[in-house]
Amino acid sequence: ICGIQHLERAGNRLTLFDSLYFCIVTFSTVGFGDVTPKIWPSKLLVVIMICVALVVLPIQFEQLAYLWMERQKSGGNYSRYRAQTEKHVVLCVSSLKIDLLMDFLNEFYAHPRLQDYYVVILCPTEMDAQVRRVLQIPMWSQRVIYLQGSALKDQDLLRAKMDNAEACFILSSRCEVDRTAAILKPENKFHIKFADHVVCEEEFKYAMLALNCICPATSTLITLLVHTSRGQESQQSPEQWQKMYGRCSGNEVYHISLEESTFFAEYEGKSFTYASFHAHKKFGVCLIGVRKEDNKNILLNPGPRYIMSSTDICFYINITKEENSAFKKQEKHRKTHESKLSYHGASRLPVHSIIASMGTVAIDLQDTGCRGGSAATLALPAEAGREGRRPSIAPVLEVADSSSLPSCDLLSDQSEDETAPADDEVSAGLEYAKGYPPYSPYIGSSPTFCHLLHEKVPFCCLRLDKGCQHNYYEDAKAYGFKNKLIIVAAETAGNGLYNFIVPLRAYYRPKKELNPIVLLLDNPPDMHFLDAICWFPMVYYMVGSIDK
């Protein structure tokens, strides 16, 4: 406007209003022609401006229209007709960041049965630029609907058609500064008792850390199993272990009916241990559990006494599910040419799985532990009516021999603590009671059967670095512990630490293997926390820092 008015001083001497009128008429493509530029610099400016407008204006109008539609969506409703004819879930979040959104969407849509579901996001804040860009991708724009609103307001829940939703997911903010404001602390579980499943970050984290003390890398194993991966990470790394780690991160837990399975169908009537051992040797899969047809509970590693049935659902760890594996395609070919096939050992397995091989290690340990004078009883029983079956490659019993089981500690379900205590345990004062902890630090904690003291320890005796009237020890060395210490460094003694102690004092842990636990805290614990831990044997605290 100003440019045309300035240049036309040498021509028509347009006023600023006439220049405004000319620009609006020109760029709206009306073009009355009553006002026109007279000199060539003005004409050149108009040509340049029209060319720029042809490129810029459509982009601006498109973004304006998209923004208007998104505002309409976020302030609108999820269609009642769609809610009744299509399946949807509602995702409630206090603030939506791109990493949280992508993790949820990738894991949710990894399941083949959920491909037709819609995700309705209910969030009180507006979309940021990153989330908006992701939701413009066709793969997500057709599946994800963003509504601005709060899960605490009934009208917003009605807008999301919560009553018709298949499920509702409530995710707490990962980057919450005030940890008590988010659903992260275990004591906050009480406020969402209505939920079918609650995963509390602190509770889960400390339980995983405790399991790491019993079996190193348990948390890594669990994380990789529940995280969807194609097993292609770190394949460009020069480090061999990183390639192996990345490839095996593709392992997940799958399930299939025994009678429909290529991997497990031949083990009908055999023991679980036999099926697990031979399925791994033959196919490289790790059978970890079964579920009976008439039972909702999954039996994890039920042992050699469990006999496999055709209606059992088998749960196994593998790089891919059986239906997608090459074994299915080769099954007919294998049956017609079975005589030509021979087993070449674990190094020739078509599926390389380090995680799956953990099952072989465990069974090999059980096998070596059971050898001895009774080796004849461990021989594979003769198979009546099954001619031509390949012989066993290891003495893993098809059906459990009851006479051999009690002699093998690793195969026995009975803990050594169930029997009478040994003399050295009594003399060492290891006679503990078994029961549920009498005091829980918060409402909603799961009761666990644990090793407990007959009487609670005075609070003064819980302090490791200061003596009291009951004992004069001032450091761990003075106590003369037989097992190595487990040291936990934390700023404060939160209720999550309680979930670290419980797995390490569970009743199935042998008493002679209990490790002393020392909590190294920046701030002194409160009385409620000390009340909860004073019943557990060999649990101490001291005020200090891991930096000193």
XYZ file of C-alpha atoms in Angstrom:
548
model
C 0.000 0.000 0.000
C 2.692 2.462 1.035
C 4.935 1.418 -1.872
C 2.284 2.133 -4.532
C 1.257 5.407 -2.896
C 4.919 6.496 -2.744
C 5.779 5.545 -6.351
C 2.570 7.078 -7.756
C 3.578 10.521 -6.517
C 5.138 10.909 -9.965
C 1.928 9.752 -11.653
C -1.671 9.976 -10.369
C -0.665 11.256 -6.919
C -2.861 8.632 -5.154
C -3.952 9.146 -1.586
C -3.239 6.464 1.014
C -6.921 5.442 0.969
C -6.892 5.108 -2.850
C -3.767 2.943 -2.564
C -5.514 0.723 0.035
C -8.580 0.468 -2.224
C -6.423 -0.490 -5.224
C -4.573 -3.269 -3.303
C -7.777 -4.847 -1.955
C -9.483 -4.785 -5.378
C -6.390 -6.203 -7.086
C -5.542 -9.005 -4.626
C -9.174 -10.070 -4.337
C -9.009 -10.614 -8.142
C -12.000 -8.280 -8.724
C -10.048 -5.597 -10.643
C -12.566 -2.762 -11.368
C -9.935 -0.777 -13.311
C -10.998 2.653 -11.987
C -7.611 3.034 -10.235
C -4.503 1.906 -12.121
C -0.773 2.570 -11.830
C 0.539 5.003 -14.469
C 4.338 4.729 -14.290
C 6.528 1.636 -14.821
C 8.028 1.383 -11.263
C 4.475 1.100 -9.839
C 3.509 -1.495 -12.477
C 6.651 -3.540 -11.709
C 5.841 -3.491 -7.981
C 2.279 -4.706 -8.658
C 3.578 -7.601 -10.848
C 6.039 -8.690 -8.140
C 3.372 -8.483 -5.412
C 0.891 -10.557 -7.448
C 3.514 -13.283 -8.035
C 4.392 -13.393 -4.324
C 0.705 -13.482 -3.365
C 0.051 -16.460 -5.653
C 2.615 -18.463 -3.637
C 2.153 -17.158 -0.075
C -1.590 -16.644 0.254
C -2.727 -20.233 -0.501
C -0.296 -21.576 2.144
C -1.521 -19.053 4.692
C -5.174 -19.827 3.926
C -4.519 -23.583 4.234
C -2.886 -23.164 7.639
C -5.684 -20.869 8.738
C -8.303 -23.418 7.657
C -6.441 -26.278 9.396
C -6.119 -24.253 12.585
C -9.813 -23.410 12.469
C -10.723 -27.081 11.964
C -8.458 -28.177 14.817
C -9.988 -25.542 17.084
C -13.404 -26.825 16.098
C -12.320 -30.389 16.853
C -10.692 -29.599 20.175
C -13.715 -27.650 21.248
C -16.172 -30.016 19.590
C -17.494 -33.485 20.331
C -16.648 -37.006 19.293
C -19.629 -38.078 17.199
C -22.176 -40.218 19.019
C -22.811 -42.125 15.792
C -19.084 -42.902 15.446
C -18.892 -43.897 19.111
C -21.666 -46.451 18.628
C -20.469 -47.842 15.296
C -16.676 -47.675 15.761
C -14.435 -48.691 18.643
C -12.450 -46.008 20.433
C -10.364 -45.512 23.561
C -9.837 -42.305 25.518
C -6.361 -41.099 26.510
C -6.425 -38.636 29.406
C -3.260 -36.598 30.003
C -2.499 -33.404 31.907
C 0.084 -32.260 29.334
C 0.951 -33.931 26.055
C 4.551 -34.132 24.879
C 5.684 -35.735 21.654
C 7.699 -38.564 23.281
C 4.787 -39.597 25.511
C 2.356 -39.518 22.584
C 4.573 -41.533 20.217
C 5.380 -44.152 22.862
C 1.684 -44.659 23.551
C 0.605 -44.773 19.892
C 3.416 -47.107 18.808
C 2.736 -49.564 21.641
C -1.063 -49.358 21.306
C -1.151 -49.977 17.562
C 1.540 -52.665 17.719
C -1.229 -55.149 18.569
C -2.951 -56.453 15.407
C -6.413 -56.459 17.024
C -6.266 -52.723 17.726
C -5.686 -51.489 14.171
C -9.333 -50.407 13.744
C -9.542 -48.530 17.046
C -9.590 -44.730 17.300
C -7.718 -42.842 20.023
C -9.473 -39.791 21.478
C -7.007 -37.607 23.389
C -8.468 -35.492 26.190
C -5.966 -32.844 27.295
C -6.548 -29.453 29.005
C -3.744 -27.681 27.085
C -3.478 -26.766 23.422
C -1.366 -28.847 21.065
C 2.226 -27.748 20.724
C 3.881 -27.478 17.299
C 5.541 -30.931 17.413
C 2.340 -32.771 18.323
C 0.436 -30.841 15.628
C 2.984 -31.853 12.978
C 2.778 -35.532 13.990
C -1.026 -35.561 13.961
C -0.970 -34.159 10.407
C 0.726 -37.364 9.190
C -1.967 -39.399 7.369
C -1.280 -42.545 9.426
C -2.217 -40.703 12.647
C -4.643 -38.059 11.352
C -7.114 -40.819 10.430
C -6.857 -42.524 13.822
C -6.211 -39.866 16.477
C -8.688 -37.167 17.531
C -7.560 -34.364 19.850
C -10.105 -32.778 22.202
C -9.139 -29.949 24.505
C -10.710 -30.619 27.870
C -10.228 -32.094 31.326
C -10.996 -35.581 32.605
C -12.233 -33.922 35.803
C -15.183 -32.265 34.029
C -18.297 -34.265 33.245
C -19.129 -32.287 30.108
C -15.672 -33.006 28.665
C -16.071 -36.720 29.386
C -19.404 -36.613 27.561
C -17.733 -34.868 24.605
C -15.209 -37.740 24.423
C -18.105 -40.276 24.682
C -16.426 -41.952 27.626
C -19.494 -44.128 28.251
C -19.042 -45.802 24.840
C -15.246 -46.113 25.028
C -13.636 -49.551 25.143
C -11.028 -48.337 27.633
C -9.629 -45.216 29.262
C -5.900 -44.631 29.813
C -4.781 -42.035 32.372
C -1.119 -41.094 31.957
C 0.743 -38.866 34.390
C 3.233 -36.267 33.209
C 6.803 -37.526 32.888
C 8.386 -34.128 33.425
C 6.316 -33.095 36.449
C 8.438 -31.013 38.822
C 6.121 -31.649 41.763
C 6.196 -35.446 41.971
C 3.299 -35.533 44.414
C 1.068 -33.730 41.911
C 1.441 -36.549 39.367
C 0.251 -40.114 39.829
C 3.780 -41.306 40.458
C 3.928 -41.972 44.168
C 2.423 -45.221 45.459
C 0.265 -43.502 48.092
C -1.636 -41.738 45.289
C -2.950 -45.086 44.007
C -5.731 -44.776 46.561
C -7.265 -41.889 44.588
C -7.654 -43.994 41.438
C -8.835 -47.207 43.070
C -11.592 -47.382 40.450
C -9.101 -48.320 37.727
C -8.801 -51.933 36.560
C -4.990 -51.749 36.382
C -2.691 -49.184 37.999
C 1.032 -49.064 37.196
C 2.742 -46.726 39.649
C 6.150 -45.546 38.467
C 7.918 -45.520 41.846
C 6.400 -48.824 42.949
C 7.367 -50.532 39.699
C 10.826 -48.939 39.550
C 11.893 -49.997 43.041
C 10.492 -53.507 42.607
C 12.553 -53.865 39.416
C 15.673 -52.624 41.221
C 15.111 -55.210 43.947
C 14.802 -57.999 41.387
C 18.086 -56.793 39.859
C 19.766 -57.560 43.180
C 18.497 -61.148 42.993
C 19.029 -61.678 39.266
C 21.138 -58.992 37.514
C 19.594 -57.293 34.453
C 16.021 -58.357 35.283
C 14.818 -54.796 34.659
C 16.539 -54.777 31.254
C 14.924 -58.092 30.328
C 11.438 -56.946 31.382
C 11.833 -53.561 29.646
C 12.907 -55.149 26.367
C 10.089 -57.717 26.488
C 7.333 -55.133 26.987
C 8.799 -52.581 24.571
C 7.862 -53.024 20.911
C 10.939 -53.213 18.713
C 11.763 -54.628 15.291
C 15.201 -55.725 16.496
C 17.052 -53.452 14.084
C 18.579 -51.072 16.633
C 22.375 -50.688 16.834
C 22.970 -52.873 13.748
C 25.419 -50.265 12.405
C 27.420 -50.230 15.643
C 31.029 -51.470 15.499
C 30.567 -53.130 18.913
C 29.450 -56.774 18.692
C 27.557 -56.680 21.997
C 25.524 -53.672 20.842
C 24.512 -55.497 17.664
C 23.502 -58.548 19.701
C 21.616 -56.385 22.213
C 19.795 -54.515 19.440
C 18.856 -57.659 17.545
C 17.571 -59.454 20.640
C 15.582 -56.406 21.758
C 13.038 -57.585 19.183
C 12.060 -60.506 21.449
C 8.523 -60.292 22.780
C 6.048 -62.579 24.525
C 3.493 -64.247 22.230
C 0.869 -66.918 22.796
C -0.670 -69.720 20.726
C -2.864 -72.777 21.313
C -0.817 -75.957 21.624
C -2.861 -77.923 19.074
C -2.476 -75.156 16.462
C 1.246 -74.678 17.046
C 4.095 -75.979 14.917
C 6.502 -75.327 17.772
C 4.694 -77.150 20.591
C 2.050 -79.532 19.125
C 4.369 -82.556 19.217
C 4.855 -82.148 22.993
C 1.252 -82.957 23.931
C 1.332 -85.340 26.889
C 4.925 -84.392 27.726
C 6.146 -82.416 30.714
C 6.480 -78.624 30.533
C 10.239 -78.847 31.125
C 10.657 -81.322 28.268
C 8.578 -79.157 25.896
C 10.480 -75.988 26.839
C 13.887 -77.613 26.463
C 13.279 -79.291 23.116
C 11.298 -76.413 21.571
C 14.280 -74.170 22.256
C 16.787 -76.651 20.869
C 14.708 -77.193 17.751
C 13.182 -73.789 16.990
C 15.037 -71.297 19.207
C 11.870 -70.233 21.075
C 11.624 -70.015 24.852
C 8.424 -71.490 26.331
C 7.895 -69.632 29.620
C 4.331 -70.388 30.698
C 0.964 -71.984 29.966
C -2.685 -71.284 30.676
C -5.353 -73.953 30.918
C -8.458 -73.507 28.798
C -10.778 -73.190 31.809
C -8.472 -70.988 33.889
C -7.624 -67.281 33.638
C -4.340 -67.605 35.520
C -1.079 -68.020 33.607
C 1.320 -70.568 35.108
C 4.897 -69.324 34.707
C 7.392 -72.197 34.457
C 5.152 -74.789 36.169
C 7.997 -77.319 36.116
C 8.336 -80.991 35.175
C 5.171 -82.118 36.983
C 2.949 -80.154 34.591
C 1.785 -82.234 31.587
C 1.026 -80.339 28.385
C -2.519 -80.624 27.014
C -3.805 -79.912 23.491
C -6.105 -77.133 24.754
C -3.344 -75.296 26.660
C -2.377 -71.768 25.615
C 1.415 -71.606 25.363
C 3.269 -68.354 26.139
C 6.688 -68.082 24.553
C 9.474 -65.559 23.887
C 10.577 -65.129 20.288
C 11.707 -62.518 17.745
C 8.363 -62.847 15.946
C 5.132 -64.734 16.538
C 4.854 -68.212 15.114
C 2.265 -67.231 12.498
C 4.793 -64.852 10.897
C 7.778 -67.188 11.083
C 9.360 -69.149 8.264
C 8.614 -72.408 10.122
C 4.934 -72.172 9.181
C 5.727 -71.884 5.492
C 8.175 -74.780 5.623
C 5.930 -77.121 7.614
C 4.530 -79.057 4.634
C 7.963 -79.295 3.087
C 9.379 -80.520 6.413
C 6.793 -83.292 6.748
C 7.472 -84.669 3.275
C 11.242 -84.521 3.663
C 11.558 -85.288 7.363
C 14.067 -88.060 6.794
C 16.471 -85.610 5.155
C 16.497 -83.189 8.067
C 19.030 -83.453 10.847
C 19.773 -81.320 13.874
C 22.985 -79.291 13.711
C 23.136 -77.784 17.190
C 22.296 -74.419 18.686
C 24.757 -72.502 16.484
C 22.673 -73.321 13.384
C 19.337 -72.110 14.777
C 17.438 -69.934 12.292
C 16.328 -67.633 15.101
C 19.115 -66.227 17.249
C 17.829 -65.318 20.675
C 20.034 -64.663 23.670
C 17.015 -64.015 25.873
C 15.492 -67.343 24.877
C 18.726 -69.157 25.685
C 18.287 -68.222 29.342
C 15.748 -71.055 29.520
C 18.329 -73.554 28.290
C 20.852 -72.395 30.870
C 18.359 -72.922 33.678
C 17.412 -76.396 32.478
C 21.027 -77.356 31.897
C 21.767 -76.357 35.488
C 18.900 -78.479 36.728
C 20.162 -81.363 34.614
C 23.737 -81.270 35.954
C 22.506 -80.823 39.495
C 20.472 -84.029 39.282
C 23.229 -86.298 37.998
C 24.767 -88.801 40.312
C 24.264 -92.370 41.419
C 20.638 -92.375 40.280
C 21.498 -91.642 36.644
C 19.507 -94.671 35.510
C 16.245 -93.113 36.721
C 16.896 -90.014 34.577
C 17.118 -91.949 31.317
C 14.461 -91.046 28.801
C 11.550 -93.515 29.156
C 10.838 -95.691 26.131
C 8.024 -94.398 23.934
C 5.331 -96.959 23.165
C 3.677 -96.564 19.789
C 5.856 -93.650 18.663
C 8.382 -95.110 16.260
C 10.880 -93.013 14.370
C 10.936 -90.075 16.804
C 14.385 -88.606 17.246
C 16.037 -89.450 20.561
C 16.381 -86.875 23.308
C 19.447 -84.657 23.042
C 19.588 -84.252 26.805
C 18.209 -86.186 29.794
C 15.147 -83.963 30.255
C 12.214 -86.138 31.256
C 9.076 -86.328 29.135
C 7.066 -87.116 32.256
C 8.303 -86.225 35.724
C 9.762 -89.116 37.716
C 8.552 -88.545 41.268
C 11.372 -90.630 42.737
C 14.036 -88.349 41.261
C 12.460 -84.963 41.949
C 13.088 -84.639 45.709
C 16.820 -85.255 45.195
C 17.162 -82.151 43.023
C 16.853 -78.820 44.824
C 16.461 -76.768 41.653
C 13.494 -78.815 40.451
C 11.793 -78.934 43.816
C 9.068 -76.445 44.619
C 9.682 -76.855 48.328
C 11.879 -74.158 49.821
C 14.684 -75.193 52.109
C 13.088 -72.990 54.755
C 9.972 -75.155 54.887
C 11.970 -77.914 56.525
C 13.404 -77.805 60.015
C 16.107 -75.113 60.408
C 19.709 -76.234 60.431
C 21.739 -76.078 63.626
C 24.046 -73.368 62.301
C 21.029 -71.205 61.404
C 19.636 -71.462 64.919
C 23.011 -70.656 66.469
C 23.400 -67.669 64.129
C 20.009 -66.323 65.123
C 18.436 -66.756 61.688
C 15.139 -68.022 63.040
C 12.648 -65.601 61.484
C 8.895 -65.652 61.385
C 6.882 -65.726 58.176
C 3.872 -63.530 57.679
C 2.462 -60.340 56.252
C 4.117 -57.066 57.363
C 1.946 -55.714 60.193
C 2.344 -52.092 59.144
C 2.030 -50.728 55.610
C 3.334 -47.229 54.814
C 0.389 -46.344 52.545
C -3.103 -47.480 51.610
C -3.174 -49.744 48.591
C 0.146 -51.550 49.014
C -0.031 -55.208 48.004
C 0.372 -57.571 50.999
C 3.323 -59.945 50.493
C 4.303 -62.966 52.584
C 7.759 -62.109 53.987
C 10.506 -63.083 56.402
C 9.812 -61.015 59.537
C 11.300 -60.597 62.989
C 9.377 -61.940 65.981
C 9.591 -58.496 67.587
C 10.080 -55.158 65.918
C 13.492 -53.519 66.175
C 13.741 -50.292 68.238
C 14.178 -47.266 65.994
C 17.574 -46.512 67.490
C 18.903 -49.904 66.327
C 17.925 -49.177 62.717
C 20.604 -46.472 62.533
C 23.697 -48.219 61.153
C 26.328 -45.551 61.851
C 25.408 -44.764 65.479
C 25.488 -47.020 68.479
C 22.722 -47.171 71.065
C 22.003 -48.848 74.397
C 21.177 -52.122 72.599
C 24.372 -52.387 70.529
C 27.592 -50.437 70.052
C 28.195 -51.008 66.349
C 28.957 -47.911 64.298
C 29.735 -49.339 60.861
C 28.786 -52.296 58.693
C 32.053 -54.129 59.307
C 31.366 -54.356 63.017
C 28.127 -56.265 62.371
C 30.079 -59.055 60.639
C 27.486 -59.710 57.937
C 28.027 -62.986 56.056
C 26.427 -61.728 52.820
C 27.279 -58.616 50.867
C 25.367 -55.424 51.540
C 22.801 -53.875 49.231
C 23.158 -50.073 49.443
C 20.322 -47.833 48.247
C 21.113 -44.135 47.858
C 18.112 -41.793 47.867
C 17.307 -38.206 48.811
C 14.374 -39.099 51.033
C 12.813 -42.297 52.351
C 9.743 -42.332 50.131
C 7.146 -45.043 50.272
C 8.559 -46.458 47.046
C 11.569 -47.754 49.026
C 9.181 -50.064 50.865
C 8.620 -51.835 47.541
C 12.368 -52.318 47.230
C 12.612 -54.088 50.594
C 9.603 -56.409 50.215
C 10.872 -58.511 47.234
C 14.240 -58.956 48.974
C 12.498 -60.255 52.125
C 9.870 -62.392 50.380
C 9.243 -65.793 51.978
C 10.588 -67.778 48.998
C 14.074 -66.261 49.452
C 16.299 -68.674 51.434
C 17.184 -67.212 54.824
C 20.901 -67.783 54.414
C 20.834 -65.788 51.143
C 19.227 -62.640 52.577
C 21.451 -59.620 51.996
C 21.602 -56.786 54.523
C 19.997 -53.611 53.145
C 21.391 -50.177 53.982
C 19.433 -47.071 52.992
C 21.829 -44.149 52.456
C 19.559 -41.095 52.785
C 20.253 -37.388 52.389
C 17.453 -36.595 54.862
C 16.405 -38.528 57.999
C 13.352 -40.789 57.500
C 10.077 -40.050 59.284
C 8.517 -42.257 61.976
C 5.884 -43.718 59.648
C 8.563 -45.132 57.358
C 10.574 -46.544 60.281
C 7.389 -48.176 61.574
C 7.040 -49.991 58.254
C 10.635 -51.305 58.005
C 11.361 -52.167 61.647
C 9.795 -55.639 61.264
C 12.151 -56.712 58.478
C 15.456 -58.456 59.370
C 18.775 -56.760 58.537
C 17.370 -53.457 57.231
C 19.252 -50.313 58.331
C 19.573 -46.684 57.377
C 22.142 -43.946 57.734
C 22.083 -40.254 56.886
C 24.705 -39.345 54.308
C 25.460 -38.797 50.665
C 26.744 -41.107 47.960
C 29.105 -38.263 46.927
C 31.094 -38.522 50.175
